[in-house]
Coordinates of C-alpha atoms and ligand atoms in Angstrom, one line a residue:
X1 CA 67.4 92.4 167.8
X2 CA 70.3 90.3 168.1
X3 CA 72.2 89.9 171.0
X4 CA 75.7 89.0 172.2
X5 CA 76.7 86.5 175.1
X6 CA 79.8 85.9 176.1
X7 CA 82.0 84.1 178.1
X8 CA 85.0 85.5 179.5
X9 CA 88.3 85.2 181.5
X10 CA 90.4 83.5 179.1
X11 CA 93.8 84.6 176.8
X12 CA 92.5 85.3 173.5
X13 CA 95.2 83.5 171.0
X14 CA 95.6 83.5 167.4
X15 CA 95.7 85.8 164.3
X16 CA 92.8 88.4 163.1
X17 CA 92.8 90.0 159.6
X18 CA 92.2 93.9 159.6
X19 CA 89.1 95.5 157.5
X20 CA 89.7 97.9 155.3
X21 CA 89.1 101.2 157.3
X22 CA 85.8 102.7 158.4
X23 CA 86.4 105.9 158.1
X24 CA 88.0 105.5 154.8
X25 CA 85.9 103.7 152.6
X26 CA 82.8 105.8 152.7
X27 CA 84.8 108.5 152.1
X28 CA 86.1 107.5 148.7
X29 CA 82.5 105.9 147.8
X30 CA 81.5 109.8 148.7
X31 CA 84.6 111.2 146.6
X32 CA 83.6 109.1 143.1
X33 CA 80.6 111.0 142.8
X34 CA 82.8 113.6 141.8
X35 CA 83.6 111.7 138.1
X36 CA 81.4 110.2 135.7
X37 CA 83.2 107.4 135.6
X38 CA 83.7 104.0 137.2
X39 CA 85.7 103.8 140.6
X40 CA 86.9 100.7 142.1
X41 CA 87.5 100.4 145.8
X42 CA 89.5 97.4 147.0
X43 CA 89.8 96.5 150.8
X44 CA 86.3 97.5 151.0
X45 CA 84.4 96.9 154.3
X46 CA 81.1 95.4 154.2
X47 CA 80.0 96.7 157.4
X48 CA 77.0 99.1 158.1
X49 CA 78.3 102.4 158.0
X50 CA 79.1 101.3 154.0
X51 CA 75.7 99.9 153.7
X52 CA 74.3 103.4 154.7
X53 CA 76.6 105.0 152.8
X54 CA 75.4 103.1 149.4
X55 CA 71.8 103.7 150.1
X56 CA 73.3 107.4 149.8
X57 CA 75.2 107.1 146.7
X58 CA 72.2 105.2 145.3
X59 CA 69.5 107.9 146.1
X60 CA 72.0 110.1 144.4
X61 CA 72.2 108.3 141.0
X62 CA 75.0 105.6 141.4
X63 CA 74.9 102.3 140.2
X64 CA 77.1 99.9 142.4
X65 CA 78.2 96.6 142.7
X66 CA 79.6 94.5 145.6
X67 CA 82.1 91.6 144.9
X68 CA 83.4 89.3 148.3
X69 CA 87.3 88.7 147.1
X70 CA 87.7 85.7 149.0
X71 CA 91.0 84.5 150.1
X72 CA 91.8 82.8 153.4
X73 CA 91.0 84.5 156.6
X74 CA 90.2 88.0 154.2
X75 CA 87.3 89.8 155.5
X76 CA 86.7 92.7 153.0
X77 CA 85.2 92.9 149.2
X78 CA 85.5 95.3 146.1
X79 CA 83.3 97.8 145.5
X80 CA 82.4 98.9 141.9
X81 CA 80.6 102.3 141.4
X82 CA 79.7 104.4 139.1
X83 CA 77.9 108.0 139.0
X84 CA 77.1 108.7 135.2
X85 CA 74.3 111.1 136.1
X86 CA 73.2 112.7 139.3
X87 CA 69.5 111.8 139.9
X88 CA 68.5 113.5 143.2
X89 CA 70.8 116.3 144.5
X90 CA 68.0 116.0 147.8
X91 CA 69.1 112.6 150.0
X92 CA 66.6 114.1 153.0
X93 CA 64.7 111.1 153.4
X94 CA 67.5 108.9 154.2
X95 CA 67.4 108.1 158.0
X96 CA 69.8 110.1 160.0
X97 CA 72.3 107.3 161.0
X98 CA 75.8 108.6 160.3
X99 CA 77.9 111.3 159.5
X100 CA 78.6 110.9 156.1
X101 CA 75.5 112.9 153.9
X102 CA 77.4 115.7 154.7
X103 CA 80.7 115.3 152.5
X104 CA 78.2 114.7 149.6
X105 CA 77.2 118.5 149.7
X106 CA 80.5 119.4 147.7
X107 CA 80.2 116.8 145.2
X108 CA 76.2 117.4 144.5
X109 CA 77.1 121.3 144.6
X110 CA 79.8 120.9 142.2
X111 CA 77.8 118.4 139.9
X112 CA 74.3 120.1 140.0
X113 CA 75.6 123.7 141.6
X114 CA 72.5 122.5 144.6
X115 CA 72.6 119.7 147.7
X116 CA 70.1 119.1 150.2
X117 CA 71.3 116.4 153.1
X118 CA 69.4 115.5 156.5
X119 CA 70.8 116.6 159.7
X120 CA 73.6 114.1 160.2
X121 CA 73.4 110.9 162.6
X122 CA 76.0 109.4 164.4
X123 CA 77.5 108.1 167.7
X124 CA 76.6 110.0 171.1
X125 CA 79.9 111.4 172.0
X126 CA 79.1 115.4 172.5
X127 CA 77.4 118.3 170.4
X128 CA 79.2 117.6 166.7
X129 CA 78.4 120.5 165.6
X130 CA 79.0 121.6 161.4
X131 CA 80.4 124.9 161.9
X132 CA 83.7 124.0 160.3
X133 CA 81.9 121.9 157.5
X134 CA 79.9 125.0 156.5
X135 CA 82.8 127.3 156.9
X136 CA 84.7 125.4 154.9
X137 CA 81.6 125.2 151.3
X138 CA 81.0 129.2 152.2
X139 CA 84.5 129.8 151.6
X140 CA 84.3 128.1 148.2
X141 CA 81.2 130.3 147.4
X142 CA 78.4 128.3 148.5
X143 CA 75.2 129.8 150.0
X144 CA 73.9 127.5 152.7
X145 CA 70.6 127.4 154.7
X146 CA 69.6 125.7 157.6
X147 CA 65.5 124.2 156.6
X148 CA 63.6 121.6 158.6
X149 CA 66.0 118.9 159.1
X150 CA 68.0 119.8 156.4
X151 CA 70.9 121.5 155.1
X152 CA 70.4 123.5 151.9
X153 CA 73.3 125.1 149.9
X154 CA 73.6 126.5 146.5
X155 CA 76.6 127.3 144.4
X156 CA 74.6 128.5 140.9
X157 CA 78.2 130.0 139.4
X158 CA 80.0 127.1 140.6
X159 CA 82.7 127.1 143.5
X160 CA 86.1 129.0 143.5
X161 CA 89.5 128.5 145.4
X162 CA 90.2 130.2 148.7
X163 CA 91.6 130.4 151.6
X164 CA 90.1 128.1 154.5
X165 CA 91.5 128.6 158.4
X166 CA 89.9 126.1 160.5
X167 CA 90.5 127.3 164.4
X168 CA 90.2 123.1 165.0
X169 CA 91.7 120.7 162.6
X170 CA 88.5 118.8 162.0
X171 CA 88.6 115.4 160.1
X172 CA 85.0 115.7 158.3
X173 CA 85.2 119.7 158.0
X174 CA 88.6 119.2 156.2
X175 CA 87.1 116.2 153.2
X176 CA 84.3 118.5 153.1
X177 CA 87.0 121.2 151.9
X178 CA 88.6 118.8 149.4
X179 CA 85.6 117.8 147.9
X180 CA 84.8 121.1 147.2
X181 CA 88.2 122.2 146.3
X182 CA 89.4 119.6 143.6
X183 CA 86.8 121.0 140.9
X184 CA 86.8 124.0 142.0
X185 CA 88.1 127.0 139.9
X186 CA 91.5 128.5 141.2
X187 CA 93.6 127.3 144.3
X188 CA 92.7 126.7 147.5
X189 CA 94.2 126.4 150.5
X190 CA 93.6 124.6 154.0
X191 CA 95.4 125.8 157.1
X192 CA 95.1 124.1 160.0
X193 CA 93.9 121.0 158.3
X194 CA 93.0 117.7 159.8
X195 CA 96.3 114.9 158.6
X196 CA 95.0 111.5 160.1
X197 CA 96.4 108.9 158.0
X198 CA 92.3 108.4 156.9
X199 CA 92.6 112.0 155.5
X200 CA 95.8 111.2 153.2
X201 CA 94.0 107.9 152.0
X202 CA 91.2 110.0 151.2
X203 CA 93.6 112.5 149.1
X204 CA 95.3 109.5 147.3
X205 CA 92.4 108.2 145.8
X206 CA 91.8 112.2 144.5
X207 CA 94.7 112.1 143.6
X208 CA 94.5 108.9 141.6
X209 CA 91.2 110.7 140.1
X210 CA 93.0 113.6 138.7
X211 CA 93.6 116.0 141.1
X212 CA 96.5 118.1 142.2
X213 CA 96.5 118.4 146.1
X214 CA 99.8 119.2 147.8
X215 CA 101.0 118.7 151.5
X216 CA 102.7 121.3 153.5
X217 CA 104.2 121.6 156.7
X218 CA 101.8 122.4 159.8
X219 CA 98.6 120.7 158.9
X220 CA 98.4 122.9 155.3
X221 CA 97.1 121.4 152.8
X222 CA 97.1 123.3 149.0
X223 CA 94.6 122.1 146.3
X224 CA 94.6 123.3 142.5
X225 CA 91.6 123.1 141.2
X226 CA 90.9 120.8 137.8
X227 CA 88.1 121.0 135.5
X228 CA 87.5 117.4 135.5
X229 CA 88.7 114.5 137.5
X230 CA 88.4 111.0 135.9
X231 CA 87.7 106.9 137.6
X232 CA 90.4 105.3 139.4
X233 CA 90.8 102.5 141.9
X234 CA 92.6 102.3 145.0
X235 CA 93.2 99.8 147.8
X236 CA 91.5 101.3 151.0
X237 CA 94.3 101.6 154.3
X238 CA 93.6 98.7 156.6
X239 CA 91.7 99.8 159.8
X240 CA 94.0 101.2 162.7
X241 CA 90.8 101.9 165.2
X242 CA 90.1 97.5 164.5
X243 CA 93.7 97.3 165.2
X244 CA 94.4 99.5 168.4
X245 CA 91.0 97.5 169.8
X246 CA 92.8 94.3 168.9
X247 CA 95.7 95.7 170.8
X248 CA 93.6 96.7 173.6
X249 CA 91.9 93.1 173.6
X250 CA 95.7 91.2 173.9
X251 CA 96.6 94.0 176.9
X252 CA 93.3 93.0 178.3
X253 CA 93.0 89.1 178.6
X254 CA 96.3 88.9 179.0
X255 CA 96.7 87.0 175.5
X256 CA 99.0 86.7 172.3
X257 CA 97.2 88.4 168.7
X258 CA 99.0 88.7 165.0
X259 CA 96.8 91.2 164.0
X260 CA 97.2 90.8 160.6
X261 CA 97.7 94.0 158.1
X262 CA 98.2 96.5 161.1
X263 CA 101.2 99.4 160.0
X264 CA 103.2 100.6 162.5
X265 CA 103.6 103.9 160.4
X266 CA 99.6 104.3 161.5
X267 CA 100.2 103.0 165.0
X268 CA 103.2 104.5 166.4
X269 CA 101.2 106.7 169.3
X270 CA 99.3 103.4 170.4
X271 CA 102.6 101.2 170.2
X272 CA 104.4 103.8 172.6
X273 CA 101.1 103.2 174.8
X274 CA 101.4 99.9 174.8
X275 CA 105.0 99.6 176.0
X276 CA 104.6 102.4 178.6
X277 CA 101.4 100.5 180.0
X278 CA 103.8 96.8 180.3
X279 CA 102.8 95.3 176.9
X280 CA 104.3 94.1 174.2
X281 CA 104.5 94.1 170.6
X282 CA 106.6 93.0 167.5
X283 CA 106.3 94.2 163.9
X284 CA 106.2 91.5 161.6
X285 CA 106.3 90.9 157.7
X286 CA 102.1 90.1 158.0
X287 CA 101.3 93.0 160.5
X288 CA 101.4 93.4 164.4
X289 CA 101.7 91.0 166.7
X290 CA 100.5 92.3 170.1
X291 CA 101.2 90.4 174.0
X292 CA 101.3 90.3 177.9
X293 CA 103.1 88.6 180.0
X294 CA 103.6 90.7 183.0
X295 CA 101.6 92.3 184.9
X296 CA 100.4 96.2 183.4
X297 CA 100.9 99.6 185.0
X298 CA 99.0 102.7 185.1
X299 CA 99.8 105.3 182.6
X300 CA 98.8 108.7 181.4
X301 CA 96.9 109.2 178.2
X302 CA 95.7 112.4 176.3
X303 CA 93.8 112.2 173.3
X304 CA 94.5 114.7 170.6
X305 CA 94.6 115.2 166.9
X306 CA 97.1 113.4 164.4
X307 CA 99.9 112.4 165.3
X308 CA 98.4 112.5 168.5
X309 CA 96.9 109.5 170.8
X310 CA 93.4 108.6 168.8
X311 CA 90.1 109.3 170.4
X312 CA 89.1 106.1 168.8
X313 CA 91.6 104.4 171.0
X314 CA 90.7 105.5 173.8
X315 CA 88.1 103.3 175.1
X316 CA 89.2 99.9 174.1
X317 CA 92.5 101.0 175.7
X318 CA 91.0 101.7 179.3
X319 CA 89.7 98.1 179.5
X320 CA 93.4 97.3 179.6
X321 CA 94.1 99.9 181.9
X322 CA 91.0 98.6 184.5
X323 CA 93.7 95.6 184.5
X324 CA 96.5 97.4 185.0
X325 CA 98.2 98.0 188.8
X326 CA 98.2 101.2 189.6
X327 CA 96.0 104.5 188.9
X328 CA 95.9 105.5 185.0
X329 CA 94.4 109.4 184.5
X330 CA 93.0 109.6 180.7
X331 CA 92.5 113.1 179.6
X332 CA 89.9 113.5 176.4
X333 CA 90.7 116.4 174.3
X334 CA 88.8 116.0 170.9
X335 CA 85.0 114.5 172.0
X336 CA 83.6 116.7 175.4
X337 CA 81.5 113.4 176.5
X338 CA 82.7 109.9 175.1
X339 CA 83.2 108.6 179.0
X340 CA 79.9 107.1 179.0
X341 CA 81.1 103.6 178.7
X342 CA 82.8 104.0 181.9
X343 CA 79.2 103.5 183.6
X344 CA 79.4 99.8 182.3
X345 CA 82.8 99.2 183.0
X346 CA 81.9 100.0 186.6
X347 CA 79.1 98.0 186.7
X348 CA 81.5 95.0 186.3
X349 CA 83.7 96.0 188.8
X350 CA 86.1 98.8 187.0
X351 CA 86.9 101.7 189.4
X352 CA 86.7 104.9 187.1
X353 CA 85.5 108.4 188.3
X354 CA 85.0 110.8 185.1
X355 CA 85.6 114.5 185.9
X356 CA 85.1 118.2 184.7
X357 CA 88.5 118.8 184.6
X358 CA 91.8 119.2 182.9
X359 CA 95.6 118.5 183.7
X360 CA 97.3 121.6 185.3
X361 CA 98.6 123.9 182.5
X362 CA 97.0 121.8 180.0
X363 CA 95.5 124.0 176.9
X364 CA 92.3 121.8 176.2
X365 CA 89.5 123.8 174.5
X366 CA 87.0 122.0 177.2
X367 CA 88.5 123.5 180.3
X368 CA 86.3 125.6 182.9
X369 CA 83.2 124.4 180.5
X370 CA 81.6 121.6 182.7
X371 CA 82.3 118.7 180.3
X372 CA 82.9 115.6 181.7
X373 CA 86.5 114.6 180.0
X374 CA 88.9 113.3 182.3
X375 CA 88.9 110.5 183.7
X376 CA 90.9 108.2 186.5
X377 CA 91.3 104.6 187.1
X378 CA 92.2 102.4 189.5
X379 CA 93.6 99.3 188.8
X380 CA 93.7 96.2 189.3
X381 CA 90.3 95.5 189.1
X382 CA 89.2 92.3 188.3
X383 CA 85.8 92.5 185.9
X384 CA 82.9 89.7 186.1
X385 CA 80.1 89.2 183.3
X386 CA 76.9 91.8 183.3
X387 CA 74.1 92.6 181.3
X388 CA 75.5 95.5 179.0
X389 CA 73.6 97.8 175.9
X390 CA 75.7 99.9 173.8
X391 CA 75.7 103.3 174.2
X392 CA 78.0 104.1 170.4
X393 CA 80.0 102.2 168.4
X394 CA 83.2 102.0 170.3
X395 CA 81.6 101.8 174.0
X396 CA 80.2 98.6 171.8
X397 CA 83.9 96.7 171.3
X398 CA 84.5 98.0 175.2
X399 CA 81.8 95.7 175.6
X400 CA 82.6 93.0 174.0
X401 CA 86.6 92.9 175.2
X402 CA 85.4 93.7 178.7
X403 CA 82.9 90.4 178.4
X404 CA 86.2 88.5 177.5
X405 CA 88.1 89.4 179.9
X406 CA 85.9 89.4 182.9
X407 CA 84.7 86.2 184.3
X408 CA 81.1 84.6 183.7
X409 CA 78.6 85.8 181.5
X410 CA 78.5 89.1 179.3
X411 CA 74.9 89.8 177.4
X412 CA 75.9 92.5 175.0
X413 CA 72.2 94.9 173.5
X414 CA 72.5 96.9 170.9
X415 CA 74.9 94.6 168.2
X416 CA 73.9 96.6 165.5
X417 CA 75.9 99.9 166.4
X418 CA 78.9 97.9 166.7
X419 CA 78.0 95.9 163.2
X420 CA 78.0 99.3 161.9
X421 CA 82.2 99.5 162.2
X422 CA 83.1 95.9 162.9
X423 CA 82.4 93.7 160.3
X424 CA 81.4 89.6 161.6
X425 CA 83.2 90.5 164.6
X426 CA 82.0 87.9 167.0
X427 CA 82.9 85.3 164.4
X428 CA 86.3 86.7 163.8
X429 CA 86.8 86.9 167.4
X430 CA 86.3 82.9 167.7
X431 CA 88.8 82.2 165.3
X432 CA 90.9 83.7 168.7
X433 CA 89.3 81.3 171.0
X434 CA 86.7 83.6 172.3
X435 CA 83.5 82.0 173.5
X436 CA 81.0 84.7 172.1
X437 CA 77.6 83.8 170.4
X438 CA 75.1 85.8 168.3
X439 CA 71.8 85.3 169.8
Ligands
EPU1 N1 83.9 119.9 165.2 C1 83.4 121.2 165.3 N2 82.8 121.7 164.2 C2 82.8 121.0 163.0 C3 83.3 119.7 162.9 C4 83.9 119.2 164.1 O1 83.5 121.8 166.3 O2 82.2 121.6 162.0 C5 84.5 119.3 166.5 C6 83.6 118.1 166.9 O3 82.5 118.5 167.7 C7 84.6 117.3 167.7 C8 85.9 117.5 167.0 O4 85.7 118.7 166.2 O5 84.7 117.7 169.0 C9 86.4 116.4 166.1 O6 85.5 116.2 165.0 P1 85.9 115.8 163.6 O7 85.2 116.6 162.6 O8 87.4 115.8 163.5 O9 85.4 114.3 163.5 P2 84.4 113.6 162.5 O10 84.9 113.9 161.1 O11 83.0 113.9 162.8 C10 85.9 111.4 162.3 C11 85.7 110.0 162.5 C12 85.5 109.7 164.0 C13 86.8 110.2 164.7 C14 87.1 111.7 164.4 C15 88.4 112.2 164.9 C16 84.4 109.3 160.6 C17 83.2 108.9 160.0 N3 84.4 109.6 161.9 O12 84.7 112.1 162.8 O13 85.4 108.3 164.2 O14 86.7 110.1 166.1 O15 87.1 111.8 162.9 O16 89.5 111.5 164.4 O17 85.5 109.4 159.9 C18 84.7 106.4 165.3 O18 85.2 105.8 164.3 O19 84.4 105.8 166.4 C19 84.6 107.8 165.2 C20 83.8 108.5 166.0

């Protein structure tokens, strides 16, 4: 198993291309098994969660093809595929290693009126249930059974519109609901829907395909459903989780990164953290270029929903905060256990205490429930080099931008969670000056 070691305790310096997004690109490679037809997907990011999710689409019936675009410094490919038959509406026997068979259960339903997918994979971060996944497919008129290690549902007359209230605005739950919706016959509508940029990419490219999907005010979102929906191509949103950990990686060593394709319309919660916290940043023609000079402060962070401060953000951002003077107090409101990258942190000298509880007056859904989500630091500590494995994908970059700033050595177990959402990113990182090898 590969390794990473690294040598910290300098500015990182330079510029860094953005992938196309993670959370994105499956998604769409999910959504074109809803046509016959060829889809292309530009931007596309050859990373692993894409490589699991075409040993999905391939078990399913698709024929794809993988094309590297090159162009200076560019990082992603272009993705052809193409579902003119569905082979196998059971994907069971693929290993359970993310998230994504789920969203095919609309898709195979609507194609084949029956989908079978394995209990889904994933990082560590708390229970993840499927409540609102299933709620969502019922509601359409799907019948769905729980077997041995697999999810069974049936829709033999096809799904219809409806009404779907989710009581949390869940990213996955709400594709799930689209994917189901856009073929479906009649109108449906999602209240209380999830609206994360990833989520309107994901409705442009159905869109693009044919279908009508509309956007109303307070996370509703209104779908009319089509009777067929045809092959399109779209240009996959660049990857705002790769940027705010770029951010967090300038904050953190104290250096100076253009981080190339990063929008400010996607960023504007992480930009307001970075001023508050003593950084800075400047939007420019090519992307984001993020800095410090000064010395950083402690701040205040809450996670929540869209337009909210990302969970995704979250831990990249409290390396900079370990470097910050002052105490910071991060309150987790969307995953009830993603602190456990604080162990390593303190391991190399970080002092963070993670708690069971919530800001006075707060509303979080974990409160009084034991789950460990709020946690304090207390800055300025300066971090030296340990021997670190990672826990899930993002405690994985925490890793990695924790090893470049603190001083000495950093091994770095487990590379192939973080390959699964990064892609090449120890050799991107050296384009900044960072001395990290694969081993
Ligand atoms: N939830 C339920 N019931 C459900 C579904 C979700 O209670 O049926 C709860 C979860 O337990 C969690 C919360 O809702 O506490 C948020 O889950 P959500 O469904 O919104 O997240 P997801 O679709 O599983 C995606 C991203 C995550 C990102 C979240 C939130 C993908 C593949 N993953 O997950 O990304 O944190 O949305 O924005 O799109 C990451 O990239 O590191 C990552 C974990």
């Amino acid at each position: 198993m590969p390794k990473l070691i690294i040598s910290g305790g300098k500015p990182l310096k330079g510029e860094i291309e953005l992938m196309g997004s993670k959370n994105v690109a499956p998604k769409l490679m999910v959504a074109s098994l809803l046509t016959e037809e060829e889809c292309v997907i530009e931007n596309f990011p050859m990373i692993g969660d894409t490589d699991i999710t075409a040993e999905l689409c391939r078990a399913i019936g698709s024929k794809l093809q993988i094309a590297l675009r090159p162009r200076r410094g560019r990082v992603n490919g272009e993705l052809c595929i193409q579902t003119d038959q569905i082979l196998n509406h059971k994907v069971q026997s693929l290993s359970r290693r993310n998230r994504i068979p789920i969203l095919a259960m609309g898709p195979l339903l609507v194609r084949t009126g029956k989908a079978e997918v394995p209990f889904l994979g994933g990082d560590k971060i708390g229970a993840r249930p499927v409540n609102l996944h299933f709620q969502a497919l019922e509601s359409l008129g799907a019948k769905i059974e729980i077997g041995d290690g697999v999810y069974r549902a049936e829709a033999p007359n096809g799904l219809h519109g409806a009404t779907v209230k989710f009581d949390f605005p869940s990213v996955g739950a709400t594709e799930n609901a689209l994917f189901g919706a856009v073929l479906a016959r009649g109108k449906t509508i999602i209240i209380n829907a999830a609206i994360e940029p990833e989520i309107i990419d994901v409705i442009k490219f159905l869109q693009n395909m044919g279908a009508i999907i509309g956007l109303g005010a307070e996370k509703r979102i209104e779908i009319e459903g089509v009777p067929r929906l045809r092959g399109a191509r779209h240009i996959v949103m660049s990857d705002r989780n790769e940027a705010a950990s770029f951010a967090a990686l300038a904050l953190s060593t104290k250096g100076d990164i253009l981080i190339r394709g990063a929008q400010q319309e996607h960023l504007i919660t992480l930009l307001n953290a970075v001023r508050r916290v003593g950084g800075e940043y400047a939007v420019v023609h090519k992307g984001i270029r993020v800095w410090s000079k000064n010395s950083l402060r402690g701040i205040t962070i809450e996670t929540d929903t869209h337009p909210g401060f990302m969970t995704d953000w979250q831990q990249p951002f409290t390396v900079a905060l370990t470097q910050a003077e002052g105490n910071s107090l991060i309150h987790e409101t969307i995953y009830e256990d993603r602190f456990g990258y604080t162990n390593d942190l303190n391991l190399m000298g970080a002092r963070i205490k993670v708690l069971a509880k919530c800001p006075t007056g707060s509303k979080c859904r974990f409160r009084d429930r034991g789950f460990m989500h709020y946690a304090t630091v207390e800055g300025r500590s300066p971090l030296r080099g340990a021997k670190l494995t990672t826990r899930d994908l993002r405690s994985g970059i925490v890793n990695i931008i924790a090893g470049l700033t603190a001083s000495g050595e950093t091994e770095v177990s487990g590379v192939e969670e973080i390959d699964r959402g990064y892609y090449r990113i120890d050799e991107r990182l050296r384009r900044l000056g960072a001395e990290i090898k694969r081993i």
